[in-house]
Amino acid sequence: MKNKIVLTGGCGFIGSHTCVELQNAGYDVVIFDNLSNSEASVIDGIEKITGIRPAFYQIDCTDKGAVYQAFQQEGPIAGVVHFAASKAVGESVHKPILYYRNNLTSLMNMLEAAQDFHLKGFVFSSSCTVYGEPDSVPVDETAPIKPATSPYGNTKQIAEEIIQDYEHTGVDFNAIILRYFNPIGAHPSAEIGELPRGVPQNLLPYVCQAAMGIRKELSVFGDDYNTADGSCVRDYIDVIDLAKAHVCALNRMVEGKSAEKVEYYNLGTGHGVSVFELVNTFMEATGVKVPYKVVGRREGDIERIYGNPSHANEVLGWKAAVPLKETLANAWRWQEKLREKGVM
Ligand code: UD1
């Protein structure tokens, strides 16, 4: 019998790609999603790619009753991958209570469910945002955690602490915390991808929309940083690569191979890419021009961050593999698909 995994936020950008990779790896996937920042049609895309339609519950993970009812209905579950969370940094500054309530209540409900329903493993999606402006790059998992610069970032830090504290009580399941660097891209089939609502805040969705003429031009936030070309440096990780890391993490826990109750892994490529490099590589990969202008720095931006993924390479047996050009071409194909469908 296949192991069953609950994917909260499974209709979202990273969640949907992870669903595909889990199904490809032989897991049976059950999605919990309140559709607050996603569409149910994503499930059609997943089915087109894998030939399997995941079970779907439109529930909010802050509703413990609904979560427990769904667990009861589904029978034995091996693990949870908990993505469901609000993720807009700017919005979190204006609506901190919403962010703390959504992101932390849902986490606590899922942790208690993991214990009460005898799961083996719990994967939590954290972020390199916990490292703040790092003292040195590449950052490894032992780098100090810096004070968060937004309520969103703080929810990730607090969530990590909650998981750690709960595991210390001697619960039966293991946890793996994955710290993502900058996830980008789309499935090569163009059946699933990122669906930004309103004006995109992240770089690549904006680049795609500027290339398509939906936005007049990309604003490059600062060219006077202390980097090779003056623009900020990030570690852009392909979403399929990222999704595969979740499969490795679950395999480790389901097979009882965890060395610690809570393990932490950086998920990045190990390479820093500047804003200008990303834009130029996008133009090379797609042959499409990206209109841009340089503007002032964005408040709160970090000059340079990229991760050291050796721990994930060595212990999880995971490595980022998709070349940046291919990732950017996939994102563009998805953007073209959205235009064909008249979505944007
Ligand atoms: C942001 C979040 C981070 C989150 C990550 C997810 C902040 C402070 N941090 O990180 O918590 O985990 O997204 O991917 O928002 N840029 C432009 N023009 C644009 C948009 C971005 O030049 O229109 C630049 C930014 O200045 C930055 C780089 O592109 O240097 C990447 O920006 P973005 O995609 O927003 O990601 P992060 O800021 O790294």
Coordinates of C-alpha atoms and ligand atoms in Angstrom, one line a residue:
M1 CA 0.0 0.0 0.0
K2 CA 1.2 3.5 -0.8
N3 CA 2.2 5.8 2.0
K4 CA -0.2 8.7 2.3
I5 CA 1.0 12.3 2.7
V6 CA -1.0 15.4 3.6
L7 CA 0.1 18.5 1.8
T8 CA -1.2 21.7 3.3
G9 CA -1.2 24.5 0.8
G10 CA -0.9 21.9 -1.9
C11 CA -2.6 24.1 -4.5
G12 CA 0.1 26.8 -4.1
F13 CA 3.3 27.4 -6.2
I14 CA 5.7 25.1 -4.3
G15 CA 2.9 22.8 -3.0
S16 CA 1.6 21.9 -6.4
H17 CA 5.1 21.0 -7.7
T18 CA 5.7 19.0 -4.6
C19 CA 2.5 17.1 -5.1
V20 CA 3.7 16.1 -8.6
E21 CA 7.1 14.9 -7.3
L22 CA 5.5 13.0 -4.4
Q23 CA 3.1 11.3 -6.8
N24 CA 6.0 10.5 -9.2
A25 CA 7.8 8.9 -6.2
G26 CA 4.9 6.7 -5.4
Y27 CA 3.2 8.6 -2.6
D28 CA -0.5 9.0 -2.3
V29 CA -1.2 12.7 -1.8
V30 CA -4.0 14.4 0.1
I31 CA -4.2 18.2 -0.3
F32 CA -5.6 20.6 2.3
D33 CA -5.9 24.1 0.9
N34 CA -8.3 27.0 1.7
L35 CA -7.7 28.5 -1.7
S36 CA -7.0 31.9 -0.2
N37 CA -4.1 32.4 -2.6
S38 CA -4.5 29.7 -5.1
E39 CA -7.0 28.1 -7.5
A40 CA -8.7 24.6 -7.4
S41 CA -7.9 24.3 -11.1
V42 CA -4.3 23.6 -10.1
I43 CA -5.5 20.1 -9.3
D44 CA -6.4 19.6 -13.0
G45 CA -2.8 20.6 -13.9
I46 CA -1.4 18.1 -11.5
E47 CA -3.7 15.4 -12.8
K48 CA -2.6 16.2 -16.4
I49 CA 1.1 15.8 -15.5
T50 CA 0.9 12.7 -13.4
G51 CA -2.4 11.0 -14.5
I52 CA -3.4 10.9 -10.8
R53 CA -5.9 13.3 -9.2
P54 CA -4.9 14.0 -5.6
A55 CA -7.6 14.0 -2.9
F56 CA -8.5 17.5 -2.0
Y57 CA -10.1 19.1 1.0
Q58 CA -10.9 22.8 0.9
I59 CA -10.2 23.5 4.5
D60 CA -8.3 26.1 6.5
C61 CA -5.6 24.6 8.7
T62 CA -6.4 27.1 11.4
D63 CA -9.7 25.2 11.8
K64 CA -8.6 22.3 14.0
G65 CA -12.0 20.5 13.8
A66 CA -11.8 20.5 10.0
V67 CA -8.3 19.2 10.0
Y68 CA -9.0 16.4 12.5
Q69 CA -12.1 15.4 10.6
A70 CA -10.2 15.1 7.3
F71 CA -7.5 13.0 9.0
Q72 CA -10.1 10.7 10.4
Q73 CA -11.7 10.4 7.0
E74 CA -8.4 9.6 5.2
G75 CA -7.2 6.8 7.5
P76 CA -3.5 6.1 8.1
I77 CA -1.2 9.0 7.1
A78 CA 2.6 8.7 7.0
G79 CA 3.6 12.3 6.9
V80 CA 2.7 16.0 6.5
V81 CA 4.3 18.6 4.4
H82 CA 3.1 21.9 5.8
F83 CA 3.2 24.8 3.2
A84 CA -0.1 26.5 4.1
A85 CA 0.8 30.1 5.1
S86 CA 0.4 33.7 4.2
K87 CA 3.6 34.8 2.5
A88 CA 3.5 38.5 1.5
V89 CA 6.3 40.3 3.4
G90 CA 4.8 43.8 2.8
E91 CA 1.3 42.8 3.8
S92 CA 2.6 41.1 7.0
V93 CA 3.8 44.5 8.1
H94 CA 0.3 46.0 7.9
K95 CA -1.5 42.9 9.1
P96 CA 0.8 41.3 11.7
I97 CA -2.0 39.6 13.7
L98 CA -3.4 38.0 10.5
Y99 CA 0.1 36.6 9.8
Y100 CA 0.8 35.3 13.3
R101 CA -2.7 33.8 13.6
N102 CA -2.7 32.1 10.2
N103 CA 0.9 30.9 10.1
L104 CA 1.2 29.8 13.7
T105 CA -2.2 28.5 14.5
S106 CA -2.2 26.3 11.4
L107 CA 1.3 25.0 12.3
M108 CA 0.2 24.1 15.9
N109 CA -2.9 22.3 14.6
M110 CA -0.9 20.3 12.2
L111 CA 1.8 19.4 14.7
E112 CA -0.9 18.2 17.2
A113 CA -2.5 16.2 14.4
A114 CA 0.8 14.7 13.5
Q115 CA 1.1 13.4 17.1
D116 CA -2.5 12.4 17.6
F117 CA -2.7 10.5 14.3
H118 CA 0.6 8.8 14.7
L119 CA 2.5 10.2 11.7
K120 CA 6.1 9.4 11.1
G121 CA 7.4 12.7 9.7
F122 CA 6.6 16.4 9.4
V123 CA 8.2 18.7 6.8
F124 CA 8.1 22.4 7.4
S125 CA 8.8 25.0 4.8
S126 CA 11.0 27.7 6.3
S127 CA 13.1 30.3 4.6
C128 CA 16.6 31.7 4.3
T129 CA 15.0 34.8 5.7
V130 CA 15.8 33.4 9.1
Y131 CA 19.5 34.2 8.4
G132 CA 18.8 37.9 7.8
E133 CA 21.9 39.7 6.3
P134 CA 24.4 36.9 6.8
D135 CA 27.9 37.7 8.1
S136 CA 29.4 35.5 5.3
V137 CA 28.3 33.6 2.2
P138 CA 27.5 30.9 1.4
V139 CA 25.4 30.4 4.5
D140 CA 25.2 27.0 6.1
E141 CA 22.7 25.8 8.7
T142 CA 24.9 26.8 11.6
A143 CA 24.8 30.5 10.7
P144 CA 23.2 32.6 13.4
I145 CA 19.5 33.4 13.2
K146 CA 19.1 37.2 12.9
P147 CA 16.2 39.3 14.3
A148 CA 13.4 39.1 11.8
T149 CA 12.7 42.2 9.7
S150 CA 9.0 41.5 9.1
P151 CA 6.2 39.7 10.9
Y152 CA 6.2 37.2 8.0
G153 CA 9.9 36.5 8.6
N154 CA 9.2 36.3 12.3
T155 CA 6.5 33.7 11.8
K156 CA 9.1 31.4 10.2
Q157 CA 11.5 31.9 13.1
I158 CA 8.8 31.3 15.7
A159 CA 7.5 28.3 13.8
E160 CA 11.0 26.7 13.8
E161 CA 11.1 27.3 17.6
I162 CA 7.6 25.8 18.1
I163 CA 8.7 22.7 16.2
Q164 CA 11.9 22.4 18.2
D165 CA 10.0 22.8 21.5
Y166 CA 7.3 20.3 20.6
E167 CA 9.9 17.7 19.5
H168 CA 11.6 18.2 22.8
T169 CA 8.5 16.9 24.6
G170 CA 9.3 13.5 23.1
V171 CA 6.6 13.3 20.5
D172 CA 6.6 10.2 18.3
F173 CA 7.3 11.8 14.9
N174 CA 10.4 13.4 13.4
A175 CA 10.5 16.8 11.8
I176 CA 12.6 18.3 9.0
I177 CA 12.8 22.0 8.5
L178 CA 13.7 23.1 5.0
R179 CA 15.1 26.6 4.5
Y180 CA 14.4 27.7 1.0
F181 CA 16.4 30.3 -0.8
N182 CA 14.6 31.9 -3.8
P183 CA 12.2 29.4 -5.5
I184 CA 11.5 30.2 -9.1
G185 CA 10.4 28.5 -12.3
A186 CA 7.5 26.3 -13.4
H187 CA 6.8 22.8 -14.5
P188 CA 8.3 22.1 -18.0
S189 CA 4.8 21.0 -19.1
A190 CA 3.5 24.5 -18.4
E191 CA 0.5 22.8 -16.6
I192 CA 1.4 24.4 -13.3
G193 CA 3.4 27.4 -12.2
E194 CA 3.3 30.5 -10.1
L195 CA 0.0 32.5 -10.0
P196 CA 0.9 35.9 -8.5
R197 CA -2.2 37.9 -7.5
G198 CA -2.0 41.6 -8.3
V199 CA 1.3 43.2 -8.9
P200 CA 4.1 40.7 -8.3
Q201 CA 6.5 41.4 -5.5
N202 CA 9.1 38.8 -6.4
L203 CA 11.6 39.3 -9.1
L204 CA 11.0 36.6 -11.7
P205 CA 7.2 36.9 -11.9
Y206 CA 7.7 40.7 -12.4
V207 CA 10.4 40.0 -15.1
C208 CA 7.9 37.7 -16.9
Q209 CA 5.1 40.2 -16.8
A210 CA 7.5 43.0 -18.0
A211 CA 8.7 40.8 -20.8
M212 CA 5.1 40.2 -21.8
G213 CA 4.1 43.9 -21.7
I214 CA 1.7 43.5 -18.8
R215 CA 4.0 45.8 -16.8
K216 CA 5.8 48.8 -18.4
E217 CA 9.2 47.9 -17.1
L218 CA 11.0 46.1 -14.3
S219 CA 12.3 48.4 -11.6
V220 CA 15.7 47.1 -10.5
F221 CA 16.0 48.0 -6.9
G222 CA 19.4 49.5 -6.6
D223 CA 22.7 49.2 -8.6
D224 CA 24.9 50.6 -5.9
Y225 CA 25.3 47.6 -3.6
N226 CA 28.8 46.2 -2.9
T227 CA 28.5 43.4 -5.4
A228 CA 30.2 42.7 -8.7
D229 CA 27.6 44.6 -10.8
G230 CA 26.0 46.7 -8.0
S231 CA 22.7 44.7 -7.9
C232 CA 21.6 42.3 -5.1
V233 CA 22.6 38.7 -5.1
R234 CA 20.3 35.8 -4.4
D235 CA 20.3 32.0 -4.7
Y236 CA 17.5 31.1 -7.2
I237 CA 16.4 27.5 -6.9
D238 CA 14.3 25.7 -9.4
V239 CA 10.9 24.8 -8.0
I240 CA 11.1 21.2 -9.3
D241 CA 14.5 20.8 -7.6
L242 CA 13.0 22.2 -4.5
A243 CA 10.0 19.9 -4.7
K244 CA 12.3 16.9 -5.0
A245 CA 14.0 17.8 -1.8
H246 CA 10.6 17.3 0.0
V247 CA 10.5 13.7 -1.3
C248 CA 14.0 13.1 0.0
A249 CA 13.0 14.5 3.4
L250 CA 9.9 12.4 3.7
N251 CA 11.7 9.3 2.6
R252 CA 14.2 9.8 5.3
M253 CA 11.6 10.1 8.0
V254 CA 9.2 7.4 6.7
E255 CA 12.2 5.0 6.4
G256 CA 13.2 5.8 10.0
K257 CA 16.6 7.2 9.0
S258 CA 16.5 10.6 10.8
A259 CA 19.5 11.2 13.0
E260 CA 17.9 14.0 15.0
K261 CA 14.3 14.7 16.1
V262 CA 14.5 17.9 14.2
E263 CA 16.8 18.4 11.2
Y264 CA 17.5 21.5 9.2
Y265 CA 18.5 21.8 5.6
N266 CA 19.3 24.7 3.3
L267 CA 17.8 24.3 -0.1
G268 CA 19.7 26.4 -2.6
T269 CA 22.1 26.0 -5.5
G270 CA 25.2 27.3 -3.7
H271 CA 25.6 30.0 -6.3
G272 CA 24.8 33.7 -6.1
V273 CA 23.1 35.4 -9.1
S274 CA 22.6 39.1 -9.3
V275 CA 19.4 40.9 -10.5
F276 CA 21.2 41.9 -13.7
E277 CA 22.5 38.4 -14.3
L278 CA 19.0 37.0 -13.9
V279 CA 17.5 39.5 -16.3
N280 CA 20.3 38.9 -18.9
T281 CA 20.0 35.1 -18.6
F282 CA 16.2 35.4 -19.0
M283 CA 16.7 37.3 -22.2
E284 CA 19.2 34.7 -23.5
A285 CA 17.0 31.8 -22.5
T286 CA 13.8 33.2 -24.1
G287 CA 15.0 35.7 -26.8
V288 CA 12.5 38.2 -25.3
K289 CA 13.6 41.6 -24.2
V290 CA 12.9 42.8 -20.6
P291 CA 12.5 46.5 -20.3
Y292 CA 13.9 47.8 -17.1
K293 CA 15.1 50.8 -15.3
V294 CA 17.3 51.2 -12.2
V295 CA 15.5 52.8 -9.2
G296 CA 16.4 53.2 -5.5
R297 CA 17.0 50.4 -3.1
R298 CA 13.9 48.6 -1.7
E299 CA 13.7 48.9 2.1
G300 CA 14.7 45.8 4.0
D301 CA 16.5 44.2 1.1
I302 CA 19.6 42.1 1.8
E303 CA 22.7 42.8 -0.3
R304 CA 23.9 39.3 -0.8
I305 CA 22.7 35.9 0.3
Y306 CA 23.2 32.4 -1.1
G307 CA 23.2 29.1 0.6
N308 CA 25.6 26.2 1.2
P309 CA 23.6 23.1 0.3
S310 CA 26.3 20.5 1.2
H311 CA 24.3 19.3 4.2
A312 CA 21.3 18.5 2.0
N313 CA 23.6 17.1 -0.7
E314 CA 25.3 14.7 1.7
V315 CA 22.6 13.7 4.1
L316 CA 19.4 13.9 2.0
G317 CA 21.2 12.9 -1.2
W318 CA 19.6 15.9 -2.9
K319 CA 21.2 18.3 -5.3
A320 CA 19.9 21.2 -7.4
A321 CA 20.2 20.1 -11.0
V322 CA 18.1 22.3 -13.3
P323 CA 20.3 24.9 -15.1
L324 CA 19.1 28.5 -14.5
K325 CA 18.5 29.0 -18.2
E326 CA 16.1 26.1 -18.3
T327 CA 14.3 27.3 -15.2
L328 CA 13.8 30.7 -16.8
A329 CA 12.6 29.2 -20.0
N330 CA 10.1 27.1 -18.1
A331 CA 8.8 30.2 -16.2
W332 CA 8.4 32.0 -19.6
R333 CA 6.5 29.0 -21.1
W334 CA 4.1 29.1 -18.1
Q335 CA 3.7 32.9 -18.6
E336 CA 2.8 32.3 -22.3
K337 CA 0.3 29.6 -21.2
L338 CA -1.4 32.1 -18.8
R339 CA -1.7 34.5 -21.7
E340 CA -3.2 31.8 -24.0
K341 CA -5.7 31.0 -21.2
G342 CA -6.5 34.7 -20.8
V343 CA -5.5 34.6 -17.1
M344 CA -3.1 37.5 -17.5
Ligands
UD1_1 C1 11.6 37.7 -0.6 C2 11.2 37.8 0.9 C3 11.6 36.5 1.5 C4 10.9 35.3 0.8 C5 11.3 35.4 -0.7 C6 10.6 34.3 -1.5 C7 11.7 40.2 1.4 C8 12.4 41.1 2.3 N1 12.0 38.9 1.5 O1 13.0 37.7 -0.7 O2 11.1 36.5 2.9 O3 11.3 34.1 1.4 O4 11.0 36.6 -1.2 O5 11.1 34.2 -2.7 O6 10.8 40.6 0.7 N2 13.9 42.9 -7.2 C9 13.9 43.9 -8.1 N3 12.8 44.3 -8.7 C10 11.6 43.8 -8.4 C11 11.5 42.7 -7.5 C12 12.7 42.3 -6.9 O7 15.0 44.5 -8.4 O8 10.5 44.2 -8.9 C13 15.1 42.4 -6.6 C14 15.2 42.6 -5.1 O9 15.7 43.8 -4.7 C15 16.1 41.4 -4.7 C16 15.8 40.4 -5.8 O10 15.2 41.1 -6.9 O11 17.4 41.8 -4.8 C17 14.9 39.2 -5.3 O12 13.8 39.8 -4.8 P1 12.5 38.9 -4.3 O13 12.1 38.0 -5.4 O14 11.5 39.8 -3.8 O15 13.1 38.0 -3.2 P2 13.8 38.4 -1.8 O16 13.9 39.8 -1.6 O17 15.1 37.7 -1.8

